[in-house]
Coordinates of C-alpha atoms in Angstrom, one line a residue:
Chain A
M94 CA -25.4 9.4 -13.3
T95 CA -22.4 9.2 -11.2
K96 CA -22.1 6.5 -8.4
K97 CA -19.9 6.5 -5.5
V98 CA -18.5 3.0 -5.2
L99 CA -16.7 1.5 -2.3
F100 CA -14.7 -1.5 -3.3
L101 CA -12.7 -3.8 -1.0
S102 CA -10.4 -6.5 -2.0
D103 CA -6.8 -7.6 -1.4
F104 CA -4.5 -4.7 -2.8
T105 CA -1.2 -6.5 -1.9
P106 CA 1.2 -5.0 -4.3
T107 CA 3.5 -8.0 -4.3
G108 CA 1.5 -10.3 -6.2
S109 CA -2.1 -10.6 -5.2
G110 CA -4.4 -12.3 -7.8
Y111 CA -7.4 -10.1 -6.7
L112 CA -5.2 -7.0 -7.5
N113 CA -5.3 -8.2 -10.8
I114 CA -8.9 -8.3 -11.0
S115 CA -9.8 -5.5 -8.8
A116 CA -7.4 -2.6 -9.9
P117 CA -8.8 -2.7 -13.7
L118 CA -12.2 -2.8 -12.4
C119 CA -11.7 0.3 -10.1
A120 CA -9.6 2.0 -12.8
G121 CA -12.1 1.2 -15.4
M122 CA -15.1 2.5 -13.2
S123 CA -13.1 5.8 -12.7
D124 CA -12.4 6.2 -16.2
M125 CA -16.3 6.0 -16.8
G126 CA -17.1 8.7 -14.3
Y127 CA -17.7 6.9 -10.9
E128 CA -16.2 8.0 -7.9
V129 CA -14.2 4.8 -6.5
K130 CA -12.5 4.3 -3.2
A131 CA -11.0 0.9 -2.6
I132 CA -10.3 -0.3 1.1
G133 CA -6.9 -2.2 0.3
M134 CA -6.3 -5.3 2.5
G135 CA -2.7 -5.7 2.6
Y136 CA -2.0 -2.3 1.1
K137 CA 0.3 -0.2 3.3
G138 CA 0.5 3.1 1.7
E139 CA 3.0 2.3 -1.4
P140 CA 2.9 5.0 -3.9
H141 CA 0.7 4.2 -7.0
D142 CA -0.6 5.6 -10.2
Y143 CA -4.2 4.5 -10.1
N144 CA -7.0 6.9 -11.2
F145 CA -8.9 6.0 -7.6
S146 CA -8.2 6.0 -4.0
V147 CA -6.8 2.9 -1.9
I148 CA -7.1 3.2 1.5
P149 CA -4.7 1.1 3.6
C150 CA -6.4 -1.5 5.8
L151 CA -4.7 -3.7 8.3
D152 CA -7.5 -6.3 8.9
F153 CA -11.2 -7.2 8.5
K154 CA -11.9 -5.8 11.8
D155 CA -10.7 -2.4 10.6
A156 CA -12.4 -2.7 7.4
H157 CA -15.5 -3.2 8.9
G158 CA -15.2 0.2 10.9
M159 CA -14.0 1.8 7.7
I160 CA -17.2 0.6 5.9
H161 CA -19.2 2.0 8.6
N162 CA -17.7 5.4 8.8
L163 CA -17.4 6.0 5.1
K164 CA -21.0 5.2 4.8
Q165 CA -21.6 8.3 7.3
L166 CA -18.7 10.2 5.9
W167 CA -18.9 9.8 2.2
N168 CA -22.4 7.9 1.8
F169 CA -21.2 5.7 -1.2
D170 CA -24.0 4.2 -3.2
V171 CA -22.7 0.6 -3.4
F172 CA -20.2 -1.6 -1.8
V173 CA -18.6 -4.1 -3.9
V174 CA -16.3 -7.0 -2.3
A175 CA -13.7 -9.0 -4.4
L176 CA -12.6 -11.8 -2.4
D177 CA -13.2 -15.3 -1.4
I178 CA -16.6 -16.7 -0.5
T179 CA -15.7 -17.2 3.1
H180 CA -14.6 -13.6 3.4
Q181 CA -17.6 -12.5 1.5
I182 CA -19.9 -14.1 4.1
F183 CA -17.7 -12.3 7.0
F184 CA -18.8 -9.0 5.1
I185 CA -22.2 -10.0 4.8
D186 CA -22.7 -11.0 8.4
A187 CA -20.9 -7.8 9.6
L188 CA -22.9 -5.6 7.5
R189 CA -26.4 -7.2 8.3
Q190 CA -27.8 -4.3 10.0
E191 CA -26.7 -1.5 7.8
N192 CA -28.7 -0.6 4.9
I193 CA -26.0 -0.9 2.3
K194 CA -26.1 -2.1 -1.3
H195 CA -23.9 -5.0 -1.5
I196 CA -22.4 -6.8 -4.6
G197 CA -19.7 -9.7 -4.3
I198 CA -17.2 -10.6 -6.9
T199 CA -16.0 -14.2 -6.2
P200 CA -14.4 -17.3 -7.4
L201 CA -15.2 -20.9 -6.8
E202 CA -12.4 -23.1 -7.0
N203 CA -14.4 -26.2 -8.0
P204 CA -18.1 -27.1 -7.7
P205 CA -20.1 -27.6 -6.1
L206 CA -21.6 -24.5 -4.2
R207 CA -22.1 -25.7 -0.7
K208 CA -25.7 -24.8 0.5
S209 CA -24.1 -22.8 3.3
W210 CA -22.1 -20.7 1.2
M211 CA -25.2 -20.3 -1.2
M212 CA -27.5 -19.1 1.5
G213 CA -24.8 -16.6 2.7
L214 CA -24.3 -15.2 -0.9
S215 CA -28.3 -15.0 -1.5
Q216 CA -28.1 -12.2 0.9
L217 CA -26.0 -10.0 -1.5
N218 CA -27.6 -7.6 -3.9
W219 CA -25.8 -9.6 -6.7
T220 CA -23.1 -12.0 -6.9
F221 CA -20.6 -12.1 -9.8
F222 CA -18.5 -15.4 -10.2
I223 CA -15.3 -15.1 -12.1
S224 CA -15.5 -18.4 -14.0
E225 CA -18.3 -19.8 -16.1
I226 CA -18.2 -23.2 -14.2
A227 CA -18.5 -21.3 -11.0
T228 CA -21.7 -19.6 -12.3
Q229 CA -23.3 -22.7 -13.5
A230 CA -22.6 -24.4 -10.0
A231 CA -24.3 -21.2 -8.2
Q232 CA -27.4 -21.7 -10.7
D233 CA -27.4 -25.6 -9.9
A234 CA -27.3 -24.6 -6.2
G235 CA -30.2 -22.2 -6.5
L236 CA -28.4 -18.9 -6.1
K237 CA -30.7 -17.0 -8.5
N238 CA -29.1 -13.2 -8.0
S239 CA -25.9 -14.3 -9.5
S240 CA -24.1 -14.2 -13.0
Y241 CA -20.8 -14.5 -14.6
I242 CA -18.4 -11.6 -15.0
Q243 CA -15.6 -12.0 -17.5
I244 CA -12.4 -10.8 -16.0
G245 CA -10.1 -9.4 -18.8
L246 CA -6.4 -8.7 -19.2
N247 CA -4.5 -5.9 -20.9
T248 CA -3.2 -7.4 -24.0
E249 CA -1.2 -4.5 -25.1
L250 CA 1.0 -4.9 -22.0
W251 CA 0.9 -8.7 -22.0
R252 CA 1.9 -9.5 -25.6
L253 CA 3.7 -11.7 -27.9
P254 CA 7.5 -11.1 -28.0
T255 CA 9.5 -10.4 -31.2
K256 CA 12.0 -13.2 -32.1
E257 CA 14.7 -10.8 -31.0
E258 CA 13.2 -10.1 -27.6
R259 CA 12.7 -13.5 -26.7
E260 CA 16.3 -14.5 -27.9
N261 CA 17.7 -11.3 -25.8
V262 CA 15.8 -12.5 -22.7
R263 CA 17.0 -16.0 -23.0
R264 CA 20.6 -14.9 -23.5
N265 CA 20.7 -12.6 -20.9
M266 CA 19.3 -15.3 -18.3
N267 CA 21.8 -17.7 -19.6
L268 CA 19.0 -19.9 -20.9
D269 CA 20.0 -20.4 -24.3
N270 CA 20.4 -24.1 -24.4
K271 CA 17.5 -24.8 -21.9
F272 CA 14.1 -26.1 -22.0
V273 CA 12.6 -23.8 -19.7
I274 CA 9.5 -24.5 -17.6
L275 CA 7.9 -21.5 -16.0
T276 CA 5.3 -21.8 -13.1
V277 CA 3.7 -18.8 -11.4
A278 CA 2.0 -19.9 -8.4
D279 CA 1.9 -19.4 -4.6
N280 CA 3.5 -21.8 -2.7
Q281 CA 0.4 -23.5 -1.2
E282 CA -1.0 -27.0 -1.0
R283 CA -3.7 -26.0 -3.8
K284 CA -1.1 -25.2 -6.4
N285 CA 0.3 -28.5 -5.8
P286 CA 4.0 -27.7 -6.2
I287 CA 4.9 -31.4 -5.2
Y288 CA 3.6 -32.6 -8.5
G289 CA 4.9 -29.7 -10.2
Y290 CA 8.3 -30.6 -9.3
D291 CA 7.7 -34.2 -9.8
I292 CA 6.8 -33.4 -13.4
V293 CA 9.9 -31.3 -14.2
S294 CA 11.9 -34.2 -12.8
M295 CA 10.3 -36.7 -14.9
V296 CA 10.9 -34.3 -18.0
K297 CA 14.6 -33.9 -17.1
K298 CA 15.2 -37.6 -16.7
S299 CA 13.8 -38.3 -20.1
G300 CA 16.8 -36.4 -21.4
V301 CA 15.7 -32.8 -21.6
P302 CA 18.0 -30.1 -20.5
I303 CA 15.5 -28.2 -18.4
K304 CA 15.5 -25.1 -16.3
H305 CA 12.4 -24.7 -14.0
I306 CA 11.7 -21.0 -13.1
H307 CA 9.4 -20.9 -10.3
V308 CA 7.8 -17.5 -9.2
T309 CA 6.2 -18.0 -5.9
R310 CA 6.3 -17.0 -2.2
E311 CA 9.2 -19.3 -1.2
N312 CA 8.9 -18.9 2.5
N313 CA 5.0 -19.1 3.0
P314 CA 4.6 -20.6 6.3
Q315 CA 1.8 -22.7 5.0
G316 CA 4.0 -23.7 1.9
M317 CA 6.3 -26.7 1.3
S318 CA 10.1 -26.5 1.5
I319 CA 10.5 -26.3 -2.2
R320 CA 14.4 -26.3 -2.3
D321 CA 14.5 -29.4 -0.1
Y322 CA 11.9 -31.2 -2.4
A323 CA 13.7 -30.1 -5.5
E324 CA 16.8 -31.6 -4.3
E325 CA 15.0 -34.8 -3.4
V326 CA 13.6 -35.2 -6.9
G327 CA 17.1 -34.1 -8.5
I328 CA 16.3 -30.8 -9.9
S329 CA 17.8 -28.5 -7.3
N330 CA 20.6 -27.4 -9.9
D331 CA 17.9 -26.5 -12.4
L332 CA 15.7 -24.5 -10.1
M333 CA 15.5 -20.9 -10.1
V334 CA 13.2 -19.5 -7.6
I335 CA 12.0 -15.9 -7.8
E336 CA 10.1 -14.3 -4.9
R337 CA 6.6 -12.9 -6.1
G338 CA 6.1 -9.0 -6.3
I339 CA 8.7 -8.7 -9.4
G340 CA 7.5 -6.0 -11.6
V341 CA 5.3 -6.4 -14.4
K342 CA 7.8 -6.2 -17.1
E343 CA 10.2 -8.6 -15.5
L344 CA 7.5 -11.1 -15.1
I345 CA 6.4 -10.5 -18.8
S346 CA 10.1 -11.3 -19.7
L347 CA 9.7 -14.5 -17.9
Y348 CA 6.7 -15.8 -19.9
W349 CA 8.8 -14.7 -23.0
A350 CA 11.7 -16.7 -22.0
A351 CA 9.7 -19.8 -21.1
D352 CA 9.0 -22.8 -23.6
V353 CA 6.0 -24.0 -21.4
F354 CA 4.0 -22.7 -18.7
L355 CA 3.1 -25.4 -16.1
L356 CA 0.2 -25.2 -13.6
P357 CA -0.5 -28.4 -11.7
T358 CA -3.1 -26.9 -9.6
K359 CA -5.7 -29.0 -7.9
A360 CA -8.5 -26.4 -8.4
E361 CA -8.7 -22.9 -9.7
G362 CA -11.1 -20.0 -9.4
L363 CA -9.8 -18.3 -12.5
G364 CA -6.1 -18.8 -13.0
M365 CA -4.8 -15.3 -14.4
P366 CA -1.2 -16.6 -14.8
I367 CA -2.7 -18.9 -17.5
L368 CA -4.4 -15.7 -19.4
E369 CA -1.1 -13.9 -18.9
S370 CA 1.1 -17.1 -20.3
M371 CA -1.7 -17.4 -23.1
A372 CA -1.3 -13.7 -24.1
C373 CA 2.6 -14.0 -24.0
G374 CA 2.5 -16.8 -26.5
T375 CA 3.8 -19.5 -24.1
P376 CA 1.9 -22.8 -24.3
V377 CA 0.0 -23.9 -21.3
V378 CA 0.0 -27.2 -19.6
A379 CA -2.4 -27.5 -16.6
T380 CA -4.8 -29.7 -14.7
D381 CA -8.3 -30.1 -16.2
T382 CA -10.0 -28.8 -13.2
G383 CA -12.1 -25.8 -12.1
A384 CA -11.7 -22.8 -14.4
V385 CA -8.7 -24.0 -16.3
T386 CA -11.1 -26.0 -18.2
E387 CA -12.8 -23.2 -19.9
L388 CA -9.6 -21.3 -20.5
L389 CA -7.5 -24.0 -22.3
R390 CA -10.5 -26.0 -24.1
D391 CA -10.9 -25.7 -27.7
G392 CA -7.4 -26.2 -28.5
R393 CA -6.0 -23.3 -26.5
G394 CA -3.7 -25.4 -24.2
F395 CA -2.9 -28.7 -22.8
L396 CA -5.6 -29.8 -20.4
I397 CA -4.1 -32.7 -18.3
S398 CA -6.6 -35.3 -16.7
S399 CA -6.1 -36.2 -13.1
E400 CA -4.5 -39.3 -11.5
Y401 CA -7.4 -39.2 -8.7
N402 CA -9.8 -36.5 -7.2
F403 CA -10.9 -36.0 -3.8
I404 CA -12.7 -33.3 -1.6
D405 CA -10.7 -30.8 0.1
V406 CA -10.1 -31.3 3.9
W407 CA -12.6 -28.6 4.8
G408 CA -15.1 -30.4 2.9
N409 CA -15.8 -27.6 0.6
S410 CA -14.5 -28.2 -2.9
G411 CA -13.1 -30.7 -5.2
R412 CA -9.4 -31.3 -5.8
S413 CA -7.7 -33.1 -8.9
M414 CA -4.3 -34.2 -8.8
I415 CA -2.7 -33.8 -12.0
N416 CA -1.4 -37.1 -14.1
R417 CA 2.2 -36.3 -13.6
E418 CA 3.2 -38.7 -16.3
D419 CA 1.0 -37.4 -18.8
A420 CA 1.9 -34.0 -18.1
A421 CA 5.6 -34.9 -18.7
K422 CA 4.8 -36.6 -22.0
V423 CA 2.9 -33.6 -23.5
I424 CA 5.9 -31.1 -22.4
K425 CA 8.4 -33.3 -23.9
Y426 CA 6.6 -33.9 -27.0
N427 CA 4.2 -31.4 -27.8
M428 CA 5.4 -27.8 -27.3
D429 CA 6.0 -26.8 -31.0
N430 CA 2.3 -25.8 -31.7
D431 CA 1.9 -22.4 -33.5
S432 CA -1.8 -22.8 -33.9
M433 CA -2.5 -23.5 -30.1
I434 CA -0.4 -20.5 -29.4
A435 CA -2.4 -18.3 -31.9
A436 CA -5.7 -19.6 -30.6
A437 CA -4.7 -18.9 -27.1
R438 CA -3.7 -15.4 -28.1
K439 CA -7.0 -14.7 -30.0
Y440 CA -8.9 -15.8 -27.0
V441 CA -7.1 -13.6 -24.3
E442 CA -7.4 -10.6 -26.9
S443 CA -11.3 -11.2 -26.6
R444 CA -11.3 -10.6 -23.0
T445 CA -11.0 -7.1 -23.2
L446 CA -11.0 -5.0 -19.8
D447 CA -13.9 -2.9 -20.7
I448 CA -16.2 -5.9 -20.7
P449 CA -16.3 -6.8 -16.9
V450 CA -16.5 -2.9 -16.2
K451 CA -19.5 -2.6 -18.2
Q452 CA -21.0 -5.6 -16.6
L453 CA -20.4 -4.4 -13.2
M454 CA -21.5 -0.8 -13.6
N455 CA -24.9 -2.0 -15.4
K456 CA -25.5 -4.2 -12.2
I457 CA -24.6 -1.2 -10.1
E458 CA -27.1 1.2 -11.9
E459 CA -29.6 -1.5 -11.8
I460 CA -29.2 -2.2 -8.2
C461 CA -29.1 1.5 -7.2
D462 CA -32.1 2.3 -9.1
D463 CA -34.0 -0.2 -7.2
K464 CA -34.8 -2.3 -10.4
K465 CA -35.6 -5.8 -9.8
S466 CA -32.5 -7.7 -10.4
T467 CA -32.7 -10.4 -13.2
Q468 CA -30.8 -13.4 -13.8
Q469 CA -28.4 -13.0 -16.7
Chain B
M50 CA 21.2 26.6 32.1
T51 CA 23.4 29.1 30.6
R52 CA 22.0 31.9 28.3
N53 CA 24.0 33.8 25.7
R54 CA 22.0 36.7 24.1
H55 CA 22.7 38.3 20.9
S56 CA 20.1 40.3 18.9
N57 CA 19.5 39.4 15.4
K58 CA 17.3 41.1 13.0
S59 CA 14.3 42.9 14.5
S60 CA 13.7 43.9 18.2
S61 CA 10.0 43.2 18.0
P62 CA 9.8 40.8 15.7
L63 CA 6.6 39.0 14.1
V64 CA 8.0 35.6 14.6
D65 CA 10.3 33.9 17.0
I66 CA 12.2 31.1 14.8
C67 CA 13.1 28.5 17.9
V68 CA 15.9 26.2 16.9
L69 CA 16.3 22.8 18.7
T70 CA 19.5 21.0 18.5
G71 CA 20.8 17.9 20.3
G72 CA 24.2 18.0 18.8
R73 CA 24.0 17.4 15.0
F74 CA 26.1 20.2 14.3
D75 CA 26.5 19.2 10.6
F76 CA 22.8 19.6 10.1
L77 CA 22.5 22.6 12.4
E78 CA 24.8 24.7 10.2
K79 CA 22.7 23.9 7.2
C80 CA 19.5 24.5 9.1
L81 CA 20.7 28.0 10.1
K82 CA 21.7 29.0 6.7
A83 CA 18.4 27.9 5.2
I84 CA 17.0 30.3 7.9
D85 CA 19.2 33.1 6.7
E86 CA 18.1 32.7 3.4
Q87 CA 14.4 33.2 4.3
T88 CA 12.5 35.8 2.1
F89 CA 10.6 36.6 5.1
T90 CA 12.9 38.6 7.5
D91 CA 10.9 39.8 10.3
Y92 CA 12.0 37.4 12.9
V93 CA 14.6 36.6 15.6
V94 CA 16.3 33.4 16.1
H95 CA 16.5 31.5 19.4
L96 CA 18.7 28.4 19.7
F97 CA 18.4 26.0 22.5
D98 CA 21.3 23.6 23.1
N99 CA 19.9 20.5 24.4
G100 CA 22.8 18.8 26.3
T101 CA 25.2 18.6 23.3
D102 CA 28.8 17.4 24.1
M103 CA 30.7 20.5 24.9
S104 CA 34.1 19.1 23.6
E105 CA 32.3 18.8 20.2
K106 CA 30.5 21.9 20.7
T107 CA 33.5 24.1 21.0
K108 CA 34.5 23.3 17.3
H109 CA 31.2 24.7 16.3
L110 CA 31.0 27.8 18.5
T111 CA 30.7 30.3 15.6
L112 CA 27.3 28.8 15.0
F113 CA 25.9 29.9 18.1
Q114 CA 27.5 33.4 18.4
K115 CA 25.0 35.2 16.1
Y116 CA 21.8 34.0 17.8
N117 CA 20.1 34.2 21.2
T118 CA 21.1 30.9 22.9
K119 CA 20.4 28.9 25.9
R120 CA 22.1 25.4 26.9
S121 CA 21.1 22.7 29.2
E122 CA 23.9 20.7 30.5
N123 CA 22.0 17.4 30.2
Y124 CA 19.7 16.2 27.4
I125 CA 16.5 17.0 28.9
G126 CA 14.0 15.6 26.1
F127 CA 12.2 17.3 23.4
P128 CA 9.1 18.7 25.3
R129 CA 10.9 20.2 28.1
A130 CA 13.5 21.5 25.9
G131 CA 10.7 22.9 23.5
N132 CA 9.1 24.8 26.7
E133 CA 12.6 26.2 27.6
L134 CA 13.0 27.4 24.0
F135 CA 9.5 29.0 23.4
K136 CA 10.2 31.0 26.3
M137 CA 13.2 32.4 25.0
G138 CA 11.1 34.9 22.9
K139 CA 7.9 37.1 23.0
A140 CA 6.9 37.3 19.4
P141 CA 3.3 36.6 18.6
L142 CA 4.2 33.8 16.3
I143 CA 6.4 31.0 17.1
F144 CA 8.2 28.9 14.2
M145 CA 9.6 25.7 15.7
V146 CA 12.4 23.9 13.8
T147 CA 14.7 21.2 14.5
D148 CA 18.1 21.2 13.4
D149 CA 17.7 18.4 11.0
V150 CA 14.9 20.7 8.9
F151 CA 16.2 22.7 6.0
L152 CA 13.8 25.4 4.6
K153 CA 13.2 26.3 1.1
P154 CA 13.8 29.9 1.1
D155 CA 9.9 31.1 0.9
A156 CA 8.7 28.6 3.4
L157 CA 8.4 30.9 6.2
D158 CA 6.8 33.5 4.3
V159 CA 4.2 31.2 2.9
L160 CA 3.6 30.2 6.7
V161 CA 3.3 33.7 8.0
R162 CA 0.6 34.5 5.1
R163 CA -1.3 31.3 5.9
M164 CA -1.6 32.3 9.7
D165 CA -3.7 35.5 8.4
D166 CA -6.4 33.0 8.7
E167 CA -7.4 33.5 12.3
T168 CA -9.0 30.2 12.4
I169 CA -5.8 28.5 12.3
G170 CA -4.0 28.0 15.4
L171 CA -1.1 26.1 14.2
C172 CA 0.3 25.2 10.5
G173 CA 2.7 22.7 9.5
L174 CA 4.6 22.3 6.0
K175 CA 5.4 19.8 3.6
L176 CA 8.6 18.1 4.4
L177 CA 10.7 16.1 1.9
F178 CA 13.4 13.6 2.6
P179 CA 17.0 15.5 1.7
E180 CA 17.7 15.2 -2.2
T181 CA 21.1 13.9 -1.2
S182 CA 19.8 10.9 0.9
A183 CA 21.2 7.4 -0.1
D184 CA 19.4 5.7 2.6
P185 CA 16.4 3.6 1.2
G186 CA 14.6 4.2 4.3
R187 CA 14.8 8.2 3.6
P188 CA 13.9 8.2 0.0
S189 CA 15.6 11.0 -1.8
G190 CA 13.2 14.1 -2.4
K191 CA 10.1 12.0 -1.6
V192 CA 7.6 13.1 0.7
Q193 CA 8.5 12.6 4.6
H194 CA 5.5 14.5 5.9
I195 CA 2.4 15.9 4.6
G196 CA 0.4 16.2 8.0
H197 CA -0.5 13.2 10.3
A198 CA -3.8 11.2 10.1
F199 CA -5.5 8.9 12.5
N200 CA -6.0 5.2 11.3
M201 CA -9.0 3.3 12.2
R202 CA -7.1 2.1 15.6
G203 CA -6.5 5.6 16.9
D204 CA -2.8 5.6 15.8
V205 CA -1.1 8.7 14.4
T206 CA 0.2 7.9 11.0
H207 CA 2.1 9.5 8.3
P208 CA 0.1 9.1 5.0
L209 CA 1.8 9.2 1.6
V210 CA 5.1 8.8 3.0
G211 CA 7.7 7.9 0.1
W212 CA 5.4 9.4 -2.5
D213 CA 6.5 11.9 -5.1
A214 CA 6.4 15.4 -3.8
D215 CA 4.4 16.6 -7.1
H216 CA 1.7 13.8 -6.8
P217 CA -1.4 15.5 -6.7
K218 CA -2.3 13.7 -3.4
C219 CA 0.6 15.2 -2.0
C220 CA -0.2 19.0 -3.1
V221 CA -3.4 19.4 -1.1
S222 CA -3.3 22.2 1.9
R223 CA -5.7 21.2 4.2
E224 CA -6.9 21.0 7.9
V225 CA -5.3 18.1 9.6
S226 CA -5.3 16.1 12.8
S227 CA -1.9 17.1 13.8
V228 CA 1.6 17.8 12.2
T229 CA 5.1 17.1 13.1
G230 CA 7.0 19.0 15.8
A231 CA 10.3 19.1 13.6
A232 CA 8.7 22.3 11.9
F233 CA 5.7 24.4 12.2
I234 CA 4.3 27.8 13.1
V235 CA 2.0 28.3 16.2
R236 CA 0.4 31.3 17.6
R237 CA 2.1 32.2 21.0
R238 CA -1.1 33.1 22.8
L239 CA -2.6 29.5 22.1
F240 CA 0.7 27.8 23.0
N241 CA 0.7 29.5 26.4
K242 CA -3.0 28.8 26.9
V243 CA -2.5 25.2 26.5
G244 CA 0.1 25.0 28.7
G245 CA 2.8 24.6 26.3
W246 CA 4.4 21.1 25.6
F247 CA 3.1 18.3 27.7
E248 CA 6.4 17.0 29.5
G249 CA 4.7 13.8 30.4
Y250 CA 6.4 12.4 27.1
G251 CA 9.8 12.2 28.5
I252 CA 12.4 12.2 26.0
G253 CA 9.9 12.6 23.2
Y254 CA 7.5 11.5 20.5
Y255 CA 3.8 12.3 20.4
E256 CA 4.2 15.6 22.3
D257 CA 3.6 17.3 18.8
S258 CA 0.3 15.5 18.3
D259 CA -0.5 16.2 21.7
L260 CA 0.2 19.9 21.2
C261 CA -2.1 19.9 18.3
M262 CA -5.0 18.4 19.9
S263 CA -4.7 20.8 22.5
I264 CA -4.8 23.7 20.0
R265 CA -7.8 22.0 18.3
G266 CA -9.4 21.7 21.5
L267 CA -9.6 25.2 22.0
G268 CA -11.7 25.3 18.5
K269 CA -8.7 26.3 16.5
K270 CA -7.6 24.2 13.2
V271 CA -4.4 22.4 12.7
F272 CA -3.2 23.0 9.2
I273 CA -0.8 21.9 6.7
D274 CA 0.3 24.4 4.1
V275 CA 1.9 22.4 1.0
D276 CA 3.3 25.4 -0.5
A277 CA 5.6 25.7 2.3
I278 CA 8.4 23.3 2.1
G279 CA 11.5 22.0 3.8
Y280 CA 13.6 19.0 3.8
H281 CA 13.9 16.6 6.8
Y282 CA 16.4 14.1 7.8
T283 CA 14.4 12.6 10.5
G284 CA 15.4 11.1 13.7
A285 CA 19.1 12.8 13.6
T286 CA 19.2 13.4 17.5
M287 CA 18.3 10.0 18.6
E288 CA 20.4 8.6 15.8
K289 CA 23.4 10.6 17.4
L290 CA 22.3 9.8 21.1
Q291 CA 21.9 6.1 20.3
R292 CA 18.6 6.2 22.3
A293 CA 15.5 4.0 21.5
A294 CA 12.3 5.8 21.1
P295 CA 9.5 5.2 23.7
L296 CA 6.8 4.7 20.9
N297 CA 4.6 2.3 22.6
V298 CA 4.5 3.9 25.9
N299 CA 4.0 7.4 24.7
S300 CA 1.3 6.1 22.2
M301 CA -0.4 4.8 25.4
I302 CA -0.2 8.1 27.2
F303 CA -1.5 9.8 24.0
K304 CA -4.3 7.8 23.6
A305 CA -5.2 8.0 27.4
R306 CA -5.1 11.5 27.2
W307 CA -7.3 12.1 24.1
G308 CA -9.2 8.8 23.7
N309 CA -12.6 10.4 24.9
S310 CA -12.0 13.9 23.8
G311 CA -14.0 13.4 20.5
L312 CA -11.0 14.8 18.6
M313 CA -9.5 11.3 17.8
Q314 CA -11.4 10.5 14.8
W315 CA -10.4 8.6 11.6
D316 CA -9.4 10.8 8.9
G317 CA -6.7 9.1 7.0
W318 CA -9.2 8.0 4.2
M319 CA -9.2 11.7 3.1
F320 CA -5.3 11.6 2.3
W321 CA -5.6 8.4 0.1

């Protein structure tokens, strides 16, 4: 039986991680016969080819009004929010008086799941966590109505290059004699760009002719002055900064051109760029933290331990500072690894797009039929 | 004001085509040519010269000779000029068009047929950016107007701007909150009943939405027929006059006039 699903998430077209999670879920549900309307935070009405509606939304206050109006005007069956936990709790509080079936899809950058967050999320009909470590943390915290949702990737689109394709891309970008280190990450403290540049600098100092491609939000007001720091550590002539929001095909070509993908993140709720790199055959070097561990373990990538760990300044979550020397050594000596590349590709291929769609739809059917939700 | 009367087409037409020009004679010529090529022919054209520069106008006098024309020596703004313009005729239907709109040949025919529906008081058309546009702010051939919608804050918005003209979302004829004053058809008796254009908007902006709200306040629909198509440059007169648009002030006036009417409801979601 068809259902009406109101979905809310960040639909900023220029590089929102949530877009990569939400759009396939909404499209998959539409393909399976559901009616889906998405309230698109950050979406300003740009043309798209989705098979579902995206309604532009300026801020959470507007979103709250939209939800209330759409309940009257469209009478949706279930409301799904794919956002951070703090934003989930905003909507839980805002919709407390409304009789709305409500599912959350959310990351947890690192355990533990704090008690106040657990109590907030416990008011949802169901919470899906997008990593196994987060799901375990939720269970440990006593959040019963929760389970893991396995986010997938379109591996027909994100694919291995042919030898010719890789050579062409590198030649066109003048990278023929370079060892290319790619990072795709927002310019914010959690992604740890400073340590990333330190690692690149160390690799360069060891005699490797590097080129560092950094796809990011260069002028994020909460970010660092990446060009200043690049100069400080002696890599400014080897740095190519590309503003996030490039087309998918252009981004894929960067993965193809790269010799290694470096993500020195302090904590990670999922890490879609890691999956993208694995799908494109580029070895990944990343901090052994958060969801990164489950993506790269079992020989699928290089998990680098931390120099030290701490709790973030808000007291919410663990942070791991990647061991820069270890990362630099791995990059210098260990990139020729066909079995790792094959294992990584095979793993991403197993994460098909229909899996999370089915998980979500099954839960929607269960909740809307008022069956008792069971722990999965 | 000066008036120059010439008869054209019918003496008791069904439609008065009311053309407003602020001096973009390059566009006016194209606009009038497109009107001449309309498959629907039961109309008279009235042309209002809103304070154009005479030294420039003398180079284009032939444009005005075929039509019933009136001139204001000074630029008097869109709403007041619109009121003067609409008074020039008596036909039961008024088709308003600004000089930077170029209709497809069947546009007027489609609109007149739509107005057979007595529940509709005013109808707009699908407007596209000109095919020859090289301005990234006016993407060639893409949607410029498909009707107005209110967002959650009560702002009048242009949904789907920049989308492909053939996209299914852009091919829905429907009832809307308002349409642009650049091109639309309206019943004269309703226009007169609501008192015409509200001149409190000064040089202009929001008077089109205001007129639509007045029409809706009479219990009649404002509609958009996407089978009637024209090309719209947008902002041509303001560009020539080098004047800023009083958008915030006029937005406040609009909301003050209609905020409590019950007619301002969030309807943007239906377009997306």
